[in-house]
XYZ file of C-alpha atoms in Angstrom:
657
model
C 11.913 -77.505 -79.660
C 10.083 -74.485 -80.997
C 7.023 -75.176 -78.857
C 9.195 -75.705 -75.779
C 11.006 -72.423 -76.425
C 7.692 -70.545 -76.720
C 6.375 -72.094 -73.515
C 9.612 -71.311 -71.676
C 9.272 -67.695 -72.793
C 5.544 -67.242 -72.041
C 5.476 -69.044 -68.688
C 7.525 -66.474 -66.684
C 5.512 -63.677 -68.293
C 2.222 -65.309 -67.337
C 3.418 -66.016 -63.843
C 4.683 -62.410 -63.471
C 1.388 -61.074 -64.773
C -0.663 -63.127 -62.357
C 1.708 -62.309 -59.456
C 0.732 -58.651 -59.764
C -2.351 -57.368 -57.894
C -5.425 -57.071 -60.074
C -6.740 -53.556 -60.852
C -9.766 -54.044 -58.634
C -7.624 -55.156 -55.718
C -5.309 -52.205 -56.340
C -8.271 -49.820 -56.261
C -9.522 -51.338 -53.001
C -6.034 -51.110 -51.528
C -5.634 -47.479 -52.638
C -9.022 -46.617 -51.123
C -8.016 -48.306 -47.854
C -4.788 -46.303 -47.818
C -6.697 -43.128 -48.584
C -9.127 -43.849 -45.756
C -6.247 -44.471 -43.348
C -4.430 -41.311 -44.442
C -7.659 -39.311 -44.261
C -8.360 -40.504 -40.734
C -4.758 -39.833 -39.705
C -4.879 -36.340 -41.198
C -8.267 -35.726 -39.542
C -6.863 -36.935 -36.229
C -3.709 -34.822 -36.525
C -5.817 -31.791 -37.352
C -8.014 -32.461 -34.291
C -4.943 -32.729 -32.050
C -3.406 -29.555 -33.426
C -6.690 -27.693 -33.174
C -7.149 -28.936 -29.600
C -3.766 -27.409 -28.752
C -4.641 -24.267 -30.658
C -8.044 -24.090 -28.962
C -6.380 -24.436 -25.585
C -3.981 -21.645 -26.535
C -6.949 -19.503 -27.566
C -8.730 -20.157 -24.286
C -5.670 -19.475 -22.136
C -4.671 -16.393 -24.137
C -8.189 -14.961 -24.063
C -8.533 -15.730 -20.344
C -5.158 -14.146 -19.597
C -5.947 -11.093 -21.731
C -9.419 -10.711 -20.186
C -7.987 -11.029 -16.700
C -5.256 -8.524 -17.511
C -7.857 -6.108 -18.933
C -10.037 -6.462 -15.817
C -7.044 -5.933 -13.545
C -5.979 -2.927 -15.625
C -9.508 -1.477 -15.448
C -9.507 -1.937 -11.681
C -6.024 -0.438 -11.486
C -7.096 2.511 -13.646
C -10.104 3.118 -11.413
C -7.933 2.947 -8.309
C -5.225 5.188 -9.807
C -7.834 7.720 -10.944
C -9.274 7.785 -7.430
C -5.768 8.079 -5.934
C -4.914 10.973 -8.266
C -8.148 12.804 -7.434
C -7.628 12.175 -3.727
C -3.989 13.329 -3.826
C -4.802 16.475 -5.805
C -7.759 17.291 -3.528
C -5.532 16.743 -0.506
C -2.862 18.991 -2.049
C -5.433 21.743 -2.666
C -6.737 21.418 0.892
C -3.184 21.542 2.223
C -2.467 24.623 0.099
C -5.500 26.356 1.661
C -4.386 25.339 5.154
C -0.832 26.523 4.443
C -2.154 29.908 3.293
C -4.265 30.184 6.447
C -1.308 29.237 8.649
C 0.967 31.740 6.893
C -1.665 34.472 7.255
C -2.132 33.622 10.943
C 1.633 33.548 11.488
C 2.024 36.943 9.776
C -0.774 38.354 11.932
C 0.879 37.007 15.093
C 4.241 38.440 14.011
C 2.621 41.826 13.419
C 0.886 41.619 16.799
C 4.169 40.675 18.482
C 5.971 43.537 16.767
C 3.261 45.993 17.846
C 3.242 44.635 21.419
C 7.039 44.870 21.546
C 6.922 48.514 20.444
C 4.268 49.308 23.060
C 6.285 47.491 25.708
C 9.453 49.363 24.814
C 7.597 52.688 25.090
C 6.071 51.629 28.433
C 9.500 50.650 29.740
C 11.008 53.933 28.577
C 8.253 55.863 30.330
C 8.738 53.732 33.433
C 12.468 54.392 33.551
C 11.896 58.127 33.219
C 9.189 58.187 35.893
C 11.189 55.965 38.221
C 14.236 58.207 37.841
C 12.156 61.288 38.585
C 10.651 59.697 41.700
C 14.011 58.355 42.849
C 15.614 61.793 42.404
C 12.714 63.397 44.295
C 13.022 60.883 47.114
C 16.771 61.444 47.238
C 16.358 65.224 47.425
C 13.714 64.900 50.148
C 15.848 62.507 52.162
C 18.806 64.888 51.946
C 16.579 67.785 52.969
C 15.210 65.819 55.911
C 18.737 64.937 56.953
C 19.749 68.595 56.820
C 16.695 69.713 58.796
C 17.119 66.973 61.407
C 20.648 68.101 61.930
C 19.102 71.343 63.300
C 17.416 69.549 66.187
C 19.940 71.327 68.549
C 20.750 75.009 68.679
C 23.467 75.366 66.181
C 24.520 78.157 63.907
C 22.345 78.384 60.831
C 23.975 77.118 57.780
C 23.374 77.787 54.151
C 22.947 74.042 53.163
C 19.561 74.017 54.935
C 18.135 76.628 52.628
C 19.888 75.048 49.673
C 18.323 71.641 50.353
C 14.876 73.124 50.760
C 15.274 75.054 47.570
C 16.186 71.805 45.774
C 13.079 70.191 47.218
C 10.909 73.116 46.211
C 12.228 73.035 42.679
C 10.968 69.453 42.210
C 8.122 69.538 39.695
C 6.405 66.627 41.435
C 6.093 68.588 44.725
C 2.459 69.526 45.553
C 1.503 73.174 45.860
C 0.725 72.848 49.581
C 4.230 71.493 50.245
C 5.747 74.290 48.205
C 3.759 76.816 50.277
C 4.989 75.381 53.571
C 8.613 75.446 52.351
C 8.220 79.008 51.107
C 6.804 80.036 54.487
C 9.629 78.347 56.328
C 12.246 79.896 54.109
C 10.715 83.351 54.455
C 10.562 83.000 58.255
C 14.151 81.966 58.373
C 15.205 84.820 56.138
C 13.074 87.388 57.993
C 14.732 86.857 61.419
C 18.230 87.930 62.120
C 20.331 84.959 63.075
C 21.806 84.982 66.597
C 25.508 84.702 67.148
C 25.337 81.193 68.498
C 22.034 79.749 67.430
C 18.287 79.956 67.382
C 15.692 77.569 68.583
C 14.928 74.726 66.044
C 11.454 75.197 64.574
C 11.484 73.132 61.341
C 9.575 70.095 62.733
C 6.491 70.776 60.613
C 8.620 70.851 57.456
C 10.272 67.568 58.369
C 6.895 65.900 58.957
C 5.660 67.190 55.620
C 8.786 65.993 53.903
C 8.397 62.585 55.562
C 4.888 62.348 54.152
C 6.148 63.404 50.716
C 8.913 60.841 50.905
C 6.416 58.085 51.816
C 4.054 59.247 49.078
C 6.801 59.251 46.458
C 8.003 55.855 47.675
C 4.461 54.513 47.405
C 4.198 55.951 43.917
C 7.537 54.433 42.961
C 6.498 51.055 44.416
C 3.185 51.189 42.550
C 5.064 52.177 39.401
C 7.532 49.305 39.847
C 4.693 46.874 40.506
C 2.848 48.100 37.433
C 6.076 47.757 35.428
C 6.580 44.234 36.743
C 2.996 43.267 35.867
C 3.302 44.860 32.440
C 6.588 43.054 31.878
C 5.127 39.714 32.966
C 2.036 40.247 30.833
C 4.211 41.124 27.870
C 6.402 38.074 28.422
C 3.328 35.821 28.613
C 1.896 37.444 25.475
C 5.265 37.332 23.720
C 5.813 33.701 24.671
C 2.326 32.773 23.504
C 2.725 34.623 20.198
C 6.225 33.188 19.700
C 4.948 29.697 20.397
C 2.063 30.248 18.018
C 4.415 31.527 15.315
C 6.778 28.576 15.792
C 3.886 26.096 15.837
C 2.265 27.630 12.754
C 5.594 27.781 10.927
C 6.333 24.148 11.810
C 2.838 23.068 10.795
C 3.088 25.037 7.554
C 6.458 23.411 6.868
C 5.062 19.936 7.563
C 2.008 20.612 5.432
C 4.215 21.958 2.646
C 6.257 18.742 2.751
C 3.049 16.700 2.832
C 1.679 18.726 -0.079
C 4.848 18.036 -2.063
C 4.550 14.339 -1.251
C 0.893 14.368 -2.374
C 1.762 16.082 -5.647
C 4.649 13.680 -6.194
C 2.344 10.740 -5.501
C -0.192 12.197 -7.950
C 2.530 12.562 -10.607
C 3.690 8.967 -10.061
C 0.077 7.764 -10.189
C -0.461 9.694 -13.440
C 2.586 7.982 -14.937
C 1.303 4.613 -13.778
C -2.142 5.479 -15.148
C -0.713 6.306 -18.560
C 1.296 3.071 -18.740
C -1.666 1.058 -17.417
C -4.021 2.562 -19.998
C -1.481 1.839 -22.725
C -1.076 -1.740 -21.496
C -4.870 -2.107 -21.364
C -5.160 -0.918 -24.949
C -2.510 -3.435 -26.015
C -4.294 -6.222 -24.122
C -7.601 -5.266 -25.720
C -5.989 -5.333 -29.166
C -4.375 -8.686 -28.345
C -7.738 -10.044 -27.180
C -9.507 -8.765 -30.287
C -6.810 -10.182 -32.600
C -6.859 -13.495 -30.723
C -10.637 -13.748 -30.962
C -10.511 -12.954 -34.675
C -7.727 -15.463 -35.321
C -9.350 -18.188 -33.225
C -12.751 -17.616 -34.840
C -11.227 -17.747 -38.318
C -9.257 -20.923 -37.625
C -12.251 -22.454 -35.863
C -14.386 -21.949 -38.972
C -11.635 -23.402 -41.170
C -11.248 -26.359 -38.793
C -14.974 -27.059 -38.748
C -15.178 -26.888 -42.547
C -12.113 -29.127 -42.899
C -13.515 -31.623 -40.404
C -16.838 -31.776 -42.258
C -15.045 -32.184 -45.578
C -12.693 -34.864 -44.201
C -15.580 -36.735 -42.607
C -17.524 -36.657 -45.881
C -14.394 -37.747 -47.782
C -13.789 -40.674 -45.423
C -17.466 -41.588 -45.588
C -17.377 -41.531 -49.427
C -14.213 -43.695 -49.459
C -15.825 -46.158 -47.053
C -18.969 -46.342 -49.175
C -16.929 -46.859 -52.357
C -14.855 -49.549 -50.638
C -17.975 -51.339 -49.435
C -19.406 -51.266 -52.946
C -16.182 -52.585 -54.493
C -15.959 -55.310 -51.849
C -19.527 -56.442 -52.449
C -20.344 -59.654 -54.341
C -21.654 -57.601 -57.257
C -18.128 -56.364 -57.971
C -15.598 -58.550 -56.202
C -17.636 -61.707 -56.684
C -18.223 -61.191 -60.387
C -14.637 -60.062 -60.911
C -13.423 -63.258 -59.287
C -15.871 -65.224 -61.366
C -15.331 -63.742 -64.797
C -12.231 -61.612 -64.975
C -9.622 -64.309 -64.208
C -11.152 -66.719 -66.877
C -8.944 -65.777 -69.818
C -5.647 -66.165 -68.061
C -6.804 -69.530 -66.667
C -7.274 -70.946 -70.195
C -3.668 -70.352 -70.982
C -2.761 -71.523 -67.523
C -4.526 -74.831 -67.962
C -2.743 -75.312 -71.221
C 0.542 -74.618 -69.600
C -0.294 -76.961 -66.782
C -0.952 -79.688 -69.276
C 2.359 -78.964 -70.932
C 4.422 -78.569 -67.738
C 2.557 -81.142 -65.726
C 2.169 -81.103 -62.049
C 4.806 -81.225 -59.333
C 5.309 -77.578 -58.258
C 2.433 -77.344 -55.737
C 4.432 -78.744 -52.839
C 7.343 -76.429 -53.598
C 5.048 -73.364 -53.526
C 3.417 -74.545 -50.302
C 6.850 -74.936 -48.701
C 7.864 -71.504 -49.830
C 4.644 -70.041 -48.460
C 4.954 -71.789 -45.088
C 8.618 -70.835 -44.704
C 7.830 -67.212 -45.561
C 4.973 -66.973 -43.072
C 6.880 -68.747 -40.279
C 9.964 -66.590 -40.681
C 7.881 -63.395 -40.707
C 5.815 -64.605 -37.743
C 8.948 -65.299 -35.702
C 10.508 -61.966 -36.681
C 7.457 -59.867 -35.807
C 5.807 -62.079 -33.211
C 2.541 -61.984 -35.198
C 0.018 -64.615 -34.180
C -1.922 -63.985 -37.380
C 1.041 -64.931 -39.609
C 1.714 -68.005 -37.496
C -1.956 -69.039 -37.835
C -1.897 -68.605 -41.621
C 1.378 -70.576 -41.812
C -0.277 -73.455 -39.939
C -3.336 -73.349 -42.180
C -1.195 -73.083 -45.359
C 0.600 -76.316 -44.467
C -2.654 -78.279 -44.239
C -5.587 -76.513 -45.954
C -6.209 -76.138 -49.654
C -4.797 -73.043 -51.255
C -8.209 -71.625 -52.057
C -9.221 -71.628 -48.411
C -5.873 -70.144 -47.392
C -6.238 -67.362 -49.940
C -9.666 -66.544 -48.607
C -8.304 -66.440 -45.064
C -5.448 -64.144 -46.108
C -7.802 -61.757 -47.865
C -10.156 -61.710 -44.896
C -7.248 -61.157 -42.545
C -5.902 -58.279 -44.648
C -9.324 -56.647 -44.550
C -9.555 -57.260 -40.795
C -6.123 -55.736 -40.183
C -7.008 -52.701 -42.270
C -10.238 -52.299 -40.308
C -8.272 -52.601 -37.073
C -5.862 -49.946 -38.330
C -8.748 -47.602 -39.128
C -10.420 -48.292 -35.784
C -7.190 -47.776 -33.892
C -6.533 -44.568 -35.813
C -9.964 -43.300 -34.744
C -9.271 -44.337 -31.164
C -5.836 -42.765 -31.358
C -7.349 -39.497 -32.531
C -9.875 -39.540 -29.712
C -7.183 -40.373 -27.151
C -4.742 -37.744 -28.407
C -7.439 -35.086 -28.383
C -8.676 -36.026 -24.900
C -5.152 -36.382 -23.512
C -4.141 -33.025 -24.970
C -7.201 -31.316 -23.496
C -6.722 -33.105 -20.177
C -3.035 -32.181 -20.056
C -3.793 -28.561 -20.796
C -6.532 -28.583 -18.140
C -4.257 -30.187 -15.550
C -1.423 -27.765 -16.285
C -3.754 -24.756 -16.130
C -5.351 -25.923 -12.884
C -1.970 -26.695 -11.335
C -0.803 -23.212 -12.331
C -3.992 -21.693 -10.887
C -3.586 -23.691 -7.665
C 0.007 -22.482 -7.299
C -0.978 -18.888 -8.070
C -3.943 -18.959 -5.662
C -1.809 -20.562 -2.966
C 0.829 -17.841 -3.375
C -1.849 -15.119 -3.211
C -3.363 -16.688 -0.097
C 0.029 -16.865 1.613
C 0.745 -13.265 0.642
C -2.690 -12.158 1.866
C -2.295 -13.994 5.170
C 1.163 -12.470 5.647
C -0.251 -9.009 4.871
C -3.134 -9.592 7.292
C -0.720 -10.717 10.024
C 1.460 -7.646 9.437
C -1.587 -5.366 9.578
C -2.662 -7.078 12.813
C 0.767 -6.355 14.321
C 0.612 -2.737 13.160
C -2.917 -2.382 14.572
C -1.729 -3.794 17.904
C 1.194 -1.343 17.898
C -1.189 1.537 17.097
C -3.517 0.414 19.883
C -0.612 0.358 22.340
C 0.513 3.785 21.155
C -3.011 5.181 21.564
C -3.189 3.709 25.059
C 0.150 5.323 25.925
C -1.025 8.669 24.555
C -4.265 8.462 26.546
C -2.257 7.520 29.630
C 0.148 10.429 29.126
C -2.806 12.784 28.679
C -4.377 11.525 31.903
C -1.079 11.942 33.760
C -0.542 15.406 32.296
C -4.104 16.402 33.236
C -3.598 15.192 36.798
C -0.257 17.012 37.087
C -1.788 20.159 35.556
C -4.663 20.099 38.030
C -2.246 19.656 40.920
C 0.072 22.375 39.632
C -2.847 24.722 38.983
C -4.186 24.221 42.503
C -0.714 24.836 43.961
C -0.198 27.977 41.873
C -3.658 29.231 42.780
C -2.916 28.751 46.473
C 0.433 30.485 46.088
C -1.188 33.470 44.347
C -3.883 33.696 46.994
C -1.277 33.513 49.767
C 0.840 36.180 48.069
C -2.203 38.424 47.633
C -3.193 37.919 51.296
C 0.386 38.682 52.367
C 0.398 41.860 50.264
C -2.865 43.001 51.839
C -1.431 42.294 55.313
C 1.868 44.092 54.574
C 0.016 47.038 53.069
C -2.201 47.163 56.151
C 0.804 47.069 58.492
C 2.547 49.722 56.425
C -0.559 51.894 56.479
C -0.853 51.592 60.286
C 2.756 52.639 60.801
C 2.559 55.447 58.284
C -0.652 56.826 59.784
C 0.778 56.633 63.292
C 3.987 58.461 62.538
C 2.179 60.981 60.378
C -0.270 61.811 63.195
C 2.598 61.932 65.693
C 4.413 64.421 63.475
C 1.328 66.608 63.113
C 0.728 66.676 66.882
C 4.362 67.686 67.357
C 3.938 70.596 64.960
C 0.889 71.842 66.839
C 2.762 72.076 70.180
C 4.781 75.247 71.027
C 6.354 74.070 74.198
C 10.010 74.407 74.531
C 10.238 70.858 75.775
C 10.233 68.436 72.835
C 7.442 65.817 73.211
C 7.844 62.127 72.340
C 6.671 61.471 68.736
C 7.607 57.826 68.369
C 10.687 56.173 67.014
C 10.837 58.535 64.048
C 14.429 57.652 63.361
C 13.710 53.918 63.033
C 10.318 53.787 61.391
C 11.743 54.819 58.030
C 13.903 51.659 57.901
C 10.978 49.466 58.890
C 8.811 51.044 56.220
C 11.594 50.384 53.746
C 11.790 46.738 54.778
C 8.026 46.433 54.536
C 8.161 47.896 51.059
C 10.789 45.302 50.107
C 8.633 42.516 51.563
C 5.601 43.867 49.720
C 7.629 43.981 46.538
C 8.744 40.374 47.097
C 5.166 39.197 47.568
C 4.088 41.136 44.501
C 6.934 39.557 42.516
C 5.906 36.138 43.857
C 2.344 36.733 42.693
C 3.492 37.949 39.283
C 6.023 35.122 38.804
C 3.523 32.488 39.912
C 0.827 33.919 37.618
C 3.320 33.982 34.741
C 4.436 30.419 35.504
C 0.763 29.360 35.674
C 0.046 30.975 32.310
C 3.100 29.325 30.744
C 2.234 25.957 32.282
C -1.362 26.263 31.065
C -0.128 27.214 27.586
C 2.330 24.303 27.557
C -0.413 21.958 28.772
C -2.819 23.124 26.090
C -0.107 22.777 23.447
C 0.759 19.290 24.679
C -2.914 18.285 24.676
C -3.438 19.736 21.182
C -0.396 17.957 19.783
C -1.371 14.726 21.533
C -4.965 15.003 20.286
C -3.642 15.581 16.783
C -1.372 12.550 17.123
C -4.316 10.522 18.442
C -6.472 11.652 15.503
C -3.751 10.691 13.015
C -3.269 7.300 14.656
C -7.027 6.710 14.821
C -7.317 7.500 11.120
C -4.363 5.236 10.366
C -5.882 2.521 12.549
C -9.225 2.768 10.734
C -7.452 2.609 7.379
C -5.413 -0.408 8.416
C -8.477 -2.094 9.928
C -10.341 -1.559 6.652
C -7.346 -2.881 4.706
C -7.164 -5.913 6.994
C -10.868 -6.630 6.527
C -10.507 -6.316 2.750
C -7.436 -8.566 2.820
C -9.208 -11.155 4.988
C -12.210 -11.088 2.637
C -9.907 -11.570 -0.337
C -8.181 -14.464 1.439
C -11.559 -16.107 2.133
C -12.586 -15.625 -1.506
C -9.219 -16.956 -2.708
C -9.579 -20.008 -0.478
C -12.984 -20.723 -2.001
C -11.510 -20.333 -5.483
C -8.624 -22.596 -4.449
C -11.033 -25.228 -3.179
C -13.017 -25.173 -6.432
C -9.843 -25.181 -8.541
C -8.428 -28.052 -6.488
C -11.640 -30.009 -7.078
C -11.361 -29.340 -10.813
C -7.712 -30.444 -10.754
C -8.663 -33.615 -8.846
C -11.396 -34.334 -11.408
C -8.906 -33.792 -14.257
C -6.399 -36.167 -12.599
C -9.095 -38.774 -12.081
C -10.134 -38.497 -15.731
C -6.491 -38.875 -16.733
C -6.300 -42.104 -14.705
C -9.356 -43.351 -16.604
C -7.747 -42.501 -19.929
C -4.426 -44.137 -19.111
C -5.476 -47.821 -19.579
C -6.860 -47.183 -23.088
C -4.882 -44.188 -24.279
C -1.449 -44.280 -22.645
C 1.007 -46.725 -24.236
C 2.480 -48.901 -21.536
C 3.964 -51.533 -23.925
C 4.259 -51.005 -27.667
C 3.715 -47.502 -28.913
C 1.091 -46.657 -31.475
C 3.783 -46.155 -34.122
C 5.283 -49.573 -33.371
C 1.856 -51.202 -33.624
C 1.197 -49.487 -36.949
C 4.563 -50.631 -38.260
C 3.942 -54.233 -37.147
C 0.492 -54.204 -38.703
C 1.913 -52.894 -41.974
C 4.535 -55.636 -41.913
C 1.796 -58.221 -41.290
C -0.256 -56.889 -44.202
C 2.803 -56.826 -46.431
C 3.659 -60.409 -45.452
C 0.093 -61.500 -46.158
C 0.211 -59.785 -49.541
C 3.441 -61.592 -50.394
C 1.863 -64.876 -49.293
C -1.149 -64.096 -51.461
C 1.191 -63.444 -54.386
C 2.803 -66.846 -53.866
C -0.629 -68.468 -53.880
C -1.471 -66.610 -57.062
C 1.633 -68.145 -58.611
C 0.376 -71.561 -57.509
C -2.938 -70.852 -59.251
C -1.093 -70.028 -62.446
C 0.932 -73.137 -62.105
């Protein structure tokens, strides 16, 4: 009874002791786990660093691009500021010149106006004097002609002649004749009824004086008309110049303000751009520093992990060699087997079939649950083969599964790293393709808009050239017509003056011949009573032709001035549009060049994206999980290993038994 009690106590302890994994096996298992964890950690670090490296590349590329764009923008803004300020200074100089010219024209107009006012005042005074003289002479002639019959002498005759003689404009010869006539009249005693009329010579002289004064008045009026027309032409020209210069100065002042405002806006943009560039440069420098630091740490960690995994693998190979595992299996289990054999002798045999059944049931149930072909194979072998062979198979299978796990972990790391890099590449290239496509569309739209604006400018230039040609043709026609009118008016004036001269000379000679005759019978001296009216009409006609000449000349000057102003303004408009057209043509060429360059970049980027997609398709069969995921496969493999370890423990119990 005592021996049986001892055996019943020791047997479970011995079985429990042998059911545990031996120290050597535990060490090998721990090393395998360490190798798996090391590879997993190495793989995870590679994946994370691949993401971080991609972030570094994209951040550095974005920062570099932003810095380059900012530098280009700074250069452009600096040029724009210099151009705007230079333009403002040039406009300020032009404004000063226009203001000085306008002030000079205003002073000239003021001076010309003062001269004209004085000329007009002098004209009015002279015209009044001549008109009064003509009026006095005409009244005197009328009084003297009333004496053509023998009538009593009247005092108004002497009074009229005295008024004529008192005229300051009367020549000395005329005054002498009047004095002689008056003295003759006063020296003879008047008859009761009348005396013979003998004032014909005085009348003829007065007629000549009247014609002379009328000619002087006509010349004075013509000179006044010409002076007035000349002043009006000068005044109109100066006024137009003042208005044009004031308008141009106003436009240039507005343009100058716009230039200064543009320069101020550009300076603000320049300041913000420079600040943004500094921030981008700092970001780039910090990113480079951070990426370099982490890259060094990653490389050191990878070297250390690789050396650690290599050391674990070497240690595992040594422990699995026959020198260790073989000798341990040969010598270390000997002591427990002595007690085991004694126990076997005491307990007898009969438990082997029970252990085999337990082992087969365990393996079959686990194989069905997990779908493992390895567990099913071991279950089949365990039902037929000796336990020693089954144990060897289980151990080999455990090692094989662990090697598969390590190999798959390495492959998983490679796949994750390549997939991460490929994904980042595809996303970047897709983003670049979209960005380039948008830029190309924008550039093409800008080019099309510039083409429309260039066509509109071309049409406008054609219209301006056409209007200039039409205005030139009309000006030439109008100039020729005005020239002909002036020539006709001048010819008419010469003819009227000639006719007037003929009549005046005739009646003057007729009057003189009358004065030389002393016959009592009055000779015929022409239609003296009518020629004065004809001369008056001729003077009116002459004045009309002179006015026609003056008006036509003034209209010609105004038309020429208007034509020159129109041509100047049109030429200025043409120059502005030509400059704008050249600028837009240059912008269109630059835009088209950029579009061509962008299309080349798009083609290259599209090729890179296609290559990345093709590489992704190559990775998919080996790296993309289409059935079980990597985590599920790891879990199943761990369950298989655990099941095999449990089966090995059952076989160890059978050895003890």
